[in-house]
C-alpha cells in the first residue's frame, strides 16, 4: 500500500493522489491558501480516493459558514461511499469528519484522540482535535493531544508550533515561546508558531518585541490562507493599539486585515469587527467603517457556528445601524439554544445570550444595561470559545461600561449634592 509523506498508509493506487494528500497535509499544517486546490488536483487522478474527499469535506467545514457546509456534504457522502476497503485510520477519520458535520463534536474529538493514539504521525488529526478543543475552551486537552504525539514527531516543526500554542493557552509562556522559536528556527514558514509567540509577547506586554518578531516574519505569510494572514496581522495591529498609534492600526485594517480578508469568511469578519471595537474602546471614531463590514453579515444571522463569533456580529450589526438584523439574530440565537444538547444549551442561554444583550446595549450607548448583562458572565466566557486575546475584548467592553456607569453616577451625585447636600446619592 502507498504511504504519504508522514509514512501513513493511503488507500489509493495513484501516486499523484498520495502526493496530493502529502501536499494537503503540508497546506493544512502551514495554513496554506492552496489546501483545496491540491485536494482537487488529487481527485482528478483518483476520484474514488475516500481520504481526499474527507479532506475536502474537512476544508469546507473549517470555513464555518452554511454555504461551505453544503459544499462539504457531497464530498462526505463520496468519502463514505468509497470507505468500504480503506484502512482503519482512514475509516476513523471519515467518521470524525461526519461527526463534525452533524455537530457531534464530542464524538469527533473522541475519534481524533483514537486516531492520534494509534497513528501518532497523523498530525492533521492532531490539528483537528486542537481546533475542536479551542472552540470548546478546553485548553488542557488542546495541549495534551499535541504533547502525546511528540515522541513520534520530533522531526516535525509544525508539531512544535501546535505545542507552542497549547502551552501558551495553558499559560506556560516561557515554554511556549521557546517551542515557537524552535519551530521557526527549523523553518521560517511556520505561521502558527509565529502566532503562538505573538500571543506570549502580547500577554507579557512586550509590545516592541512583538512588533519586531511578527514584522520580521510577515513576508512568509503571503502563502497563507486569509484566516491566518489576516489574524497574524490582526495581532500586529493589537500591538500598535497598545502603542497608541491608531492611525497605523487603521492603515493595517485597510491593507492587511479587512483589506485582505475574504469578505464572506466568518473568521475574517470576526477579526475585523474585533479590531474596530478595540479602537472604539480607545475612543477612536470608526463609525464610517461599520456599514461596509456589516453588510456582509446577513448570512451569519441564523448560522450560530460559534457563540463567541455571534457576539461580534450582533455588536457590528448594531453599530452599523442594522437594528432589525441584530434583533433577528438575537431571537435566532435563542431558538438555536433550545435546539441544542443540555450542556451546550446552558452555554448559550447562560453565557452567550446575556453577553450578546450586553454588547448590543454597549453598542447603543446603554452602559448600565451593558454592565448589568456582562458582569454575571465574565467568569464563564471561556465556555464560549476563542483565545485569551479574543475573549479579552469582552472584558474590556465590560470595564469600559463599568467606568462609564461610574463616571455618570459620580456626575449625577455631584449635581444632586449641589441641590440636596445631605440627602441625595445615587448608588448602583
Ligand atoms: Fe491569535
Short mmCIF file of C-alpha atoms and ligand atoms in Angstrom, two decimals:
data_model
loop_
_atom_site.label_atom_id
_atom_site.label_comp_id
_atom_site.label_asym_id
_atom_site.label_seq_id
_atom_site.Cartn_x
_atom_site.Cartn_y
_atom_site.Cartn_z
CA UNK A 1 0.00 0.00 0.00
CA UNK A 2 1.21 3.52 -0.79
CA UNK A 3 2.27 5.84 2.03
CA UNK A 4 2.10 9.62 2.33
CA UNK A 5 4.96 11.89 3.40
CA UNK A 6 4.15 11.20 7.06
CA UNK A 7 4.51 7.46 6.47
CA UNK A 8 0.77 6.86 6.78
CA UNK A 9 -0.90 4.28 4.56
CA UNK A 10 -3.34 5.66 2.00
CA UNK A 11 -5.96 3.61 0.14
CA UNK A 12 -5.31 4.51 -3.47
CA UNK A 13 -3.23 3.17 -6.33
CA UNK A 14 -2.47 6.65 -7.63
CA UNK A 15 0.91 8.15 -6.75
CA UNK A 16 -0.48 11.54 -7.72
CA UNK A 17 -3.35 11.14 -5.23
CA UNK A 18 -0.85 10.27 -2.48
CA UNK A 19 1.25 13.29 -3.43
CA UNK A 20 -1.89 15.38 -3.17
CA UNK A 21 -2.53 14.04 0.33
CA UNK A 22 1.02 14.89 1.38
CA UNK A 23 0.57 18.37 -0.10
CA UNK A 24 -2.75 18.78 1.69
CA UNK A 25 -1.11 17.84 4.97
CA UNK A 26 1.56 20.47 4.38
CA UNK A 27 -1.05 23.05 3.38
CA UNK A 28 -3.21 22.30 6.42
CA UNK A 29 -0.32 22.49 8.88
CA UNK A 30 1.10 25.67 7.30
CA UNK A 31 -2.36 27.27 6.90
CA UNK A 32 -1.67 27.49 3.16
CA UNK A 33 -4.04 29.02 0.66
CA UNK A 34 -3.78 26.09 -1.74
CA UNK A 35 -5.33 23.44 0.52
CA UNK A 36 -8.48 22.98 -1.53
CA UNK A 37 -6.65 23.19 -4.86
CA UNK A 38 -4.24 20.36 -4.02
CA UNK A 39 -7.16 18.14 -3.00
CA UNK A 40 -8.98 18.91 -6.23
CA UNK A 41 -5.85 18.09 -8.24
CA UNK A 42 -5.54 14.76 -6.44
CA UNK A 43 -9.17 13.89 -7.16
CA UNK A 44 -8.51 14.29 -10.88
CA UNK A 45 -6.16 11.30 -10.62
CA UNK A 46 -8.31 9.25 -8.26
CA UNK A 47 -11.93 10.42 -7.92
CA UNK A 48 -12.60 7.41 -5.68
CA UNK A 49 -9.98 8.30 -3.05
CA UNK A 50 -12.01 8.41 0.16
CA UNK A 51 -9.39 10.30 2.13
CA UNK A 52 -9.15 13.12 -0.42
CA UNK A 53 -12.92 13.54 -0.27
CA UNK A 54 -12.78 13.55 3.53
CA UNK A 55 -10.09 16.27 3.43
CA UNK A 56 -12.21 18.30 1.02
CA UNK A 57 -15.17 17.97 3.41
CA UNK A 58 -12.97 18.99 6.36
CA UNK A 59 -11.75 22.01 4.40
CA UNK A 60 -15.29 23.21 3.72
CA UNK A 61 -16.43 22.60 7.31
CA UNK A 62 -13.49 24.64 8.59
CA UNK A 63 -14.84 27.65 6.68
CA UNK A 64 -17.59 27.77 9.33
CA UNK A 65 -20.41 29.05 7.18
CA UNK A 66 -23.57 27.45 5.85
CA UNK A 67 -22.72 27.71 2.17
CA UNK A 68 -19.39 25.94 2.66
CA UNK A 69 -21.08 23.36 4.86
CA UNK A 70 -23.36 22.47 1.97
CA UNK A 71 -20.29 22.03 -0.22
CA UNK A 72 -18.88 19.59 2.34
CA UNK A 73 -21.88 17.26 2.10
CA UNK A 74 -21.26 15.66 -1.33
CA UNK A 75 -17.59 15.09 -0.50
CA UNK A 76 -18.54 13.45 2.77
CA UNK A 77 -21.07 11.21 1.05
CA UNK A 78 -18.47 10.19 -1.53
CA UNK A 79 -15.88 9.55 1.18
CA UNK A 80 -18.34 7.24 2.97
CA UNK A 81 -19.30 5.56 -0.31
CA UNK A 82 -15.66 4.63 -1.03
CA UNK A 83 -14.72 3.81 2.57
CA UNK A 84 -15.53 0.09 2.36
CA UNK A 85 -11.94 -1.05 1.86
CA UNK A 86 -9.92 1.77 3.38
CA UNK A 87 -7.57 1.47 6.37
CA UNK A 88 -8.74 1.70 9.96
CA UNK A 89 -7.17 5.18 10.30
CA UNK A 90 -8.97 6.45 7.22
CA UNK A 91 -12.27 5.00 8.43
CA UNK A 92 -11.87 6.70 11.80
CA UNK A 93 -11.00 9.99 10.11
CA UNK A 94 -14.06 9.85 7.85
CA UNK A 95 -16.23 9.10 10.90
CA UNK A 96 -14.68 12.06 12.72
CA UNK A 97 -15.46 14.45 9.88
CA UNK A 98 -19.00 13.02 9.64
CA UNK A 99 -19.47 13.65 13.37
CA UNK A 100 -18.20 17.22 12.92
CA UNK A 101 -20.65 17.79 10.06
CA UNK A 102 -23.53 16.73 12.29
CA UNK A 103 -22.27 18.83 15.23
CA UNK A 104 -21.41 15.77 17.33
CA UNK A 105 -18.22 17.44 18.48
CA UNK A 106 -17.69 15.11 21.44
CA UNK A 107 -17.77 12.14 19.06
CA UNK A 108 -15.42 13.87 16.62
CA UNK A 109 -12.96 14.60 19.41
CA UNK A 110 -13.04 11.01 20.68
CA UNK A 111 -12.29 9.77 17.18
CA UNK A 112 -9.37 12.16 16.70
CA UNK A 113 -7.99 11.04 20.05
CA UNK A 114 -8.24 7.41 18.94
CA UNK A 115 -6.56 8.18 15.62
CA UNK A 116 -3.71 10.03 17.30
CA UNK A 117 -3.28 7.27 19.90
CA UNK A 118 -2.98 4.62 17.23
CA UNK A 119 -1.40 6.69 14.44
CA UNK A 120 0.60 9.48 16.10
CA UNK A 121 2.08 10.64 12.80
CA UNK A 122 -1.38 11.82 11.71
CA UNK A 123 -0.80 15.49 12.51
CA UNK A 124 -3.87 16.62 10.56
CA UNK A 125 -5.90 14.77 13.19
CA UNK A 126 -3.89 16.42 15.98
CA UNK A 127 -4.63 19.80 14.42
CA UNK A 128 -8.29 18.90 14.02
CA UNK A 129 -8.50 17.87 17.66
CA UNK A 130 -6.90 21.15 18.75
CA UNK A 131 -9.41 23.04 16.62
CA UNK A 132 -12.35 21.46 18.45
CA UNK A 133 -10.75 21.87 21.87
CA UNK A 134 -10.04 25.52 21.11
CA UNK A 135 -13.68 26.29 20.42
CA UNK A 136 -14.77 24.33 23.47
CA UNK A 137 -12.32 26.35 25.56
CA UNK A 138 -10.62 23.12 26.71
CA UNK A 139 -7.03 24.36 26.75
CA UNK A 140 -5.53 21.47 28.71
CA UNK A 141 -6.68 18.82 26.25
CA UNK A 142 -5.69 21.15 23.40
CA UNK A 143 -2.14 20.89 24.75
CA UNK A 144 -2.34 17.21 25.65
CA UNK A 145 -3.25 15.98 22.18
CA UNK A 146 -0.10 17.59 20.79
CA UNK A 147 2.14 16.52 23.67
CA UNK A 148 1.22 12.87 23.42
CA UNK A 149 2.50 12.56 19.84
CA UNK A 150 5.79 14.43 20.37
CA UNK A 151 7.97 11.29 20.65
CA UNK A 152 6.89 10.18 17.17
CA UNK A 153 7.20 13.66 15.57
CA UNK A 154 10.41 15.16 16.91
CA UNK A 155 11.40 15.88 13.31
CA UNK A 156 8.31 17.97 12.59
CA UNK A 157 8.40 21.71 13.32
CA UNK A 158 4.67 22.03 12.68
CA UNK A 159 4.02 19.96 15.80
CA UNK A 160 6.26 22.37 17.76
CA UNK A 161 4.02 25.19 16.58
CA UNK A 162 0.93 23.32 17.75
CA UNK A 163 2.61 22.60 21.08
CA UNK A 164 3.61 26.25 21.40
CA UNK A 165 0.00 27.37 21.03
CA UNK A 166 -1.21 24.76 23.52
CA UNK A 167 1.44 25.82 26.04
CA UNK A 168 0.51 29.47 25.59
CA UNK A 169 -3.17 28.72 26.12
CA UNK A 170 -2.19 26.90 29.35
CA UNK A 171 -0.15 29.96 30.47
CA UNK A 172 3.15 28.11 30.22
CA UNK A 173 4.53 31.16 28.49
CA UNK A 174 8.30 30.59 28.62
CA UNK A 175 7.98 27.07 27.27
CA UNK A 176 5.54 28.28 24.62
CA UNK A 177 7.92 30.95 23.39
CA UNK A 178 10.85 28.54 23.34
CA UNK A 179 8.83 25.99 21.37
CA UNK A 180 7.55 28.61 18.90
CA UNK A 181 11.03 29.99 18.38
CA UNK A 182 12.44 26.50 17.87
CA UNK A 183 9.79 25.72 15.23
CA UNK A 184 10.61 28.96 13.43
CA UNK A 185 14.34 28.28 13.59
CA UNK A 186 13.74 24.95 11.83
CA UNK A 187 11.53 26.56 9.20
CA UNK A 188 10.70 30.27 8.86
CA UNK A 189 7.49 29.28 7.06
CA UNK A 190 5.56 28.22 10.15
CA UNK A 191 2.94 30.94 10.66
CA UNK A 192 1.17 29.10 13.51
CA UNK A 193 4.43 29.07 15.51
CA UNK A 194 4.86 32.81 14.83
CA UNK A 195 1.32 33.29 16.08
CA UNK A 196 1.92 31.39 19.33
CA UNK A 197 4.94 33.56 20.15
CA UNK A 198 2.89 36.66 19.31
CA UNK A 199 0.35 35.58 21.94
CA UNK A 200 3.11 35.18 24.53
CA UNK A 201 4.54 38.63 23.83
CA UNK A 202 1.11 40.22 23.95
CA UNK A 203 0.28 38.55 27.26
CA UNK A 204 3.58 39.77 28.69
CA UNK A 205 3.12 43.29 27.34
CA UNK A 206 6.26 43.03 25.19
CA UNK A 207 4.88 45.34 22.53
CA UNK A 208 8.05 46.41 20.73
CA UNK A 209 9.40 42.85 20.70
CA UNK A 210 6.07 41.60 19.40
CA UNK A 211 6.10 44.07 16.52
CA UNK A 212 9.71 43.23 15.69
CA UNK A 213 9.05 39.47 15.85
CA UNK A 214 5.93 39.45 13.72
CA UNK A 215 7.02 42.07 11.17
CA UNK A 216 10.31 40.23 10.62
CA UNK A 217 8.33 37.13 9.59
CA UNK A 218 5.38 38.73 7.81
CA UNK A 219 6.95 38.16 4.37
CA UNK A 220 6.33 34.41 4.82
CA UNK A 221 2.57 34.88 5.26
CA UNK A 222 1.85 35.64 1.60
CA UNK A 223 1.30 31.91 1.09
CA UNK A 224 -1.19 31.74 3.99
CA UNK A 225 -4.93 31.42 3.74
CA UNK A 226 -6.80 34.60 4.53
CA UNK A 227 -7.71 33.38 8.03
CA UNK A 228 -4.15 33.23 9.36
CA UNK A 229 -2.82 36.01 7.11
CA UNK A 230 -5.37 38.48 8.47
CA UNK A 231 -5.17 37.06 12.00
CA UNK A 232 -1.39 37.41 12.26
CA UNK A 233 -1.65 40.98 11.01
CA UNK A 234 -4.50 41.50 13.48
CA UNK A 235 -2.04 40.59 16.24
CA UNK A 236 0.38 43.19 14.90
CA UNK A 237 -2.47 45.74 14.89
CA UNK A 238 -3.13 44.92 18.57
CA UNK A 239 0.45 45.87 19.42
CA UNK A 240 0.04 49.20 17.63
CA UNK A 241 -3.18 49.81 19.59
CA UNK A 242 -1.14 49.34 22.76
CA UNK A 243 1.36 51.86 21.41
CA UNK A 244 -1.48 54.29 20.79
CA UNK A 245 -0.66 54.52 17.09
CA UNK A 246 -4.28 54.33 15.95
CA UNK A 247 -3.63 55.81 12.53
CA UNK A 248 -1.30 52.92 11.77
CA UNK A 249 -3.89 50.45 13.09
CA UNK A 250 -6.42 51.82 10.59
CA UNK A 251 -3.82 51.51 7.83
CA UNK A 252 -3.29 47.86 8.80
CA UNK A 253 -7.07 47.36 8.86
CA UNK A 254 -7.28 48.64 5.28
CA UNK A 255 -4.20 46.85 3.94
CA UNK A 256 -3.74 43.56 5.81
CA UNK A 257 -6.86 42.87 7.89
CA UNK A 258 -10.23 43.72 6.32
CA UNK A 259 -8.49 44.89 3.16
CA UNK A 260 -7.12 41.37 2.58
CA UNK A 261 -9.99 39.45 4.13
CA UNK A 262 -12.30 37.06 2.40
CA UNK A 263 -15.38 39.16 2.94
CA UNK A 264 -17.62 36.09 3.33
CA UNK A 265 -15.34 34.38 5.86
CA UNK A 266 -16.67 34.36 9.44
CA UNK A 267 -13.17 34.26 10.93
CA UNK A 268 -12.01 37.21 8.85
CA UNK A 269 -15.16 39.13 9.71
CA UNK A 270 -14.68 38.49 13.42
CA UNK A 271 -11.08 39.75 13.32
CA UNK A 272 -12.08 42.97 11.57
CA UNK A 273 -15.01 43.58 13.95
CA UNK A 274 -12.80 42.96 16.92
CA UNK A 275 -10.23 45.48 15.69
CA UNK A 276 -12.82 48.20 15.14
CA UNK A 277 -14.37 47.58 18.54
CA UNK A 278 -10.98 47.76 20.23
CA UNK A 279 -10.38 51.11 18.54
CA UNK A 280 -13.76 52.35 19.76
CA UNK A 281 -12.83 51.33 23.29
CA UNK A 282 -9.80 53.61 22.91
CA UNK A 283 -12.06 56.47 21.85
CA UNK A 284 -11.24 56.30 18.13
CA UNK A 285 -14.13 57.23 15.84
CA UNK A 286 -14.55 54.33 13.40
CA UNK A 287 -18.24 54.92 12.75
CA UNK A 288 -17.70 55.14 8.99
CA UNK A 289 -16.22 51.60 8.91
CA UNK A 290 -19.12 49.63 10.32
CA UNK A 291 -21.57 49.63 7.44
CA UNK A 292 -19.11 48.48 4.79
CA UNK A 293 -18.29 45.49 7.01
CA UNK A 294 -21.69 44.67 8.48
CA UNK A 295 -23.34 44.42 5.07
CA UNK A 296 -21.53 41.08 4.72
CA UNK A 297 -23.07 39.71 7.94
CA UNK A 298 -26.55 38.87 6.65
CA UNK A 299 -25.61 35.18 6.04
CA UNK A 300 -24.49 34.95 9.67
CA UNK A 301 -27.86 35.77 11.29
CA UNK A 302 -29.09 32.19 11.58
CA UNK A 303 -25.78 30.30 11.38
CA UNK A 304 -24.62 30.22 15.01
CA UNK A 305 -21.41 28.38 14.23
CA UNK A 306 -19.70 29.56 17.42
CA UNK A 307 -21.13 31.63 20.26
CA UNK A 308 -18.13 33.92 20.62
CA UNK A 309 -18.39 34.83 16.94
CA UNK A 310 -22.08 35.70 17.31
CA UNK A 311 -21.19 38.25 19.97
CA UNK A 312 -19.04 40.09 17.44
CA UNK A 313 -21.77 40.03 14.81
CA UNK A 314 -24.52 41.49 16.98
CA UNK A 315 -22.21 44.30 18.04
CA UNK A 316 -21.22 45.15 14.45
CA UNK A 317 -24.83 44.98 13.22
CA UNK A 318 -25.95 47.34 15.97
CA UNK A 319 -23.12 49.81 15.36
CA UNK A 320 -23.86 49.77 11.63
CA UNK A 321 -27.49 50.65 12.33
CA UNK A 322 -28.83 47.28 11.20
CA UNK A 323 -31.02 47.03 14.27
CA UNK A 324 -33.56 44.70 12.66
CA UNK A 325 -30.82 42.25 11.71
CA UNK A 326 -29.33 42.44 15.21
CA UNK A 327 -32.74 41.74 16.79
CA UNK A 328 -33.39 38.91 14.35
CA UNK A 329 -30.04 37.40 15.19
CA UNK A 330 -30.63 37.53 18.94
CA UNK A 331 -34.02 35.85 18.55
CA UNK A 332 -32.39 33.25 16.35
CA UNK A 333 -29.66 32.67 18.96
CA UNK A 334 -32.39 31.85 21.46
CA UNK A 335 -34.13 29.41 19.11
CA UNK A 336 -30.77 27.83 18.32
CA UNK A 337 -30.01 27.39 22.03
CA UNK A 338 -33.25 25.50 22.55
CA UNK A 339 -32.30 23.05 19.80
CA UNK A 340 -29.03 22.04 21.48
CA UNK A 341 -27.97 19.39 23.98
CA UNK A 342 -28.38 20.43 27.67
CA UNK A 343 -24.68 21.31 28.11
CA UNK A 344 -24.43 23.43 25.00
CA UNK A 345 -27.86 24.96 25.69
CA UNK A 346 -26.65 26.17 29.07
CA UNK A 347 -23.61 27.83 27.48
CA UNK A 348 -25.80 29.73 25.04
CA UNK A 349 -28.60 30.64 27.45
CA UNK A 350 -26.45 31.47 30.46
CA UNK A 351 -23.38 32.99 28.80
CA UNK A 352 -23.65 33.81 25.09
CA UNK A 353 -27.14 35.35 25.05
CA UNK A 354 -26.70 37.59 28.13
CA UNK A 355 -23.30 38.64 26.73
CA UNK A 356 -24.96 39.46 23.40
CA UNK A 357 -27.51 41.60 25.27
CA UNK A 358 -24.64 43.38 26.98
CA UNK A 359 -22.78 44.04 23.74
CA UNK A 360 -25.85 45.37 21.97
CA UNK A 361 -26.51 47.63 24.96
CA UNK A 362 -22.92 48.89 24.84
CA UNK A 363 -23.18 49.48 21.08
CA UNK A 364 -26.29 51.58 21.75
CA UNK A 365 -24.58 53.57 24.50
CA UNK A 366 -26.70 51.95 27.24
CA UNK A 367 -23.77 51.41 29.56
CA UNK A 368 -25.65 50.47 32.72
CA UNK A 369 -27.54 47.83 30.78
CA UNK A 370 -24.26 46.58 29.27
CA UNK A 371 -22.66 46.45 32.72
CA UNK A 372 -25.60 44.54 34.23
CA UNK A 373 -25.63 41.93 31.46
CA UNK A 374 -21.89 41.41 31.13
CA UNK A 375 -20.94 41.24 34.82
CA UNK A 376 -22.51 37.82 35.58
CA UNK A 377 -20.95 36.10 32.56
CA UNK A 378 -17.37 37.35 32.84
CA UNK A 379 -16.06 34.32 34.71
CA UNK A 380 -17.72 31.93 32.26
CA UNK A 381 -16.55 33.48 28.99
CA UNK A 382 -14.05 30.66 28.44
CA UNK A 383 -17.07 28.39 27.85
CA UNK A 384 -17.92 30.10 24.56
CA UNK A 385 -14.54 29.52 22.90
CA UNK A 386 -11.92 31.84 21.43
CA UNK A 387 -8.39 32.59 22.62
CA UNK A 388 -7.43 34.69 25.65
CA UNK A 389 -6.71 37.61 23.32
CA UNK A 390 -10.08 37.24 21.60
CA UNK A 391 -12.08 36.93 24.82
CA UNK A 392 -10.20 39.79 26.49
CA UNK A 393 -12.23 42.06 24.24
CA UNK A 394 -15.45 41.32 26.12
CA UNK A 395 -13.77 42.04 29.43
CA UNK A 396 -12.62 45.36 28.01
CA UNK A 397 -16.19 46.18 26.98
CA UNK A 398 -17.35 45.32 30.50
CA UNK A 399 -14.68 47.51 32.11
CA UNK A 400 -15.49 50.38 29.77
CA UNK A 401 -19.21 50.08 30.58
CA UNK A 402 -18.43 50.00 34.30
CA UNK A 403 -16.19 53.05 34.01
CA UNK A 404 -18.82 54.99 32.09
CA UNK A 405 -21.54 53.99 34.56
CA UNK A 406 -19.41 55.13 37.49
CA UNK A 407 -18.47 58.37 35.73
CA UNK A 408 -22.15 59.05 35.03
CA UNK A 409 -23.12 58.14 38.58
CA UNK A 410 -20.45 60.42 40.01
CA UNK A 411 -21.61 63.28 37.80
CA UNK A 412 -25.23 62.76 38.90
CA UNK A 413 -24.14 62.62 42.52
CA UNK A 414 -22.23 65.87 42.16
CA UNK A 415 -25.38 67.55 40.81
CA UNK A 416 -27.62 66.01 43.50
CA UNK A 417 -25.24 67.02 46.27
CA UNK A 418 -25.32 70.60 44.95
CA UNK A 419 -29.15 70.53 45.09
CA UNK A 420 -29.61 68.49 48.30
CA UNK A 421 -26.26 68.42 50.07
CA UNK A 422 -27.32 65.96 52.79
CA UNK A 423 -29.88 63.59 51.34
CA UNK A 424 -29.18 62.66 47.79
CA UNK A 425 -26.89 59.98 46.46
CA UNK A 426 -27.30 57.59 43.55
CA UNK A 427 -25.84 54.20 44.30
CA UNK A 428 -25.65 51.31 41.83
FE1 LIG B 1 -4.43 34.69 17.94
#
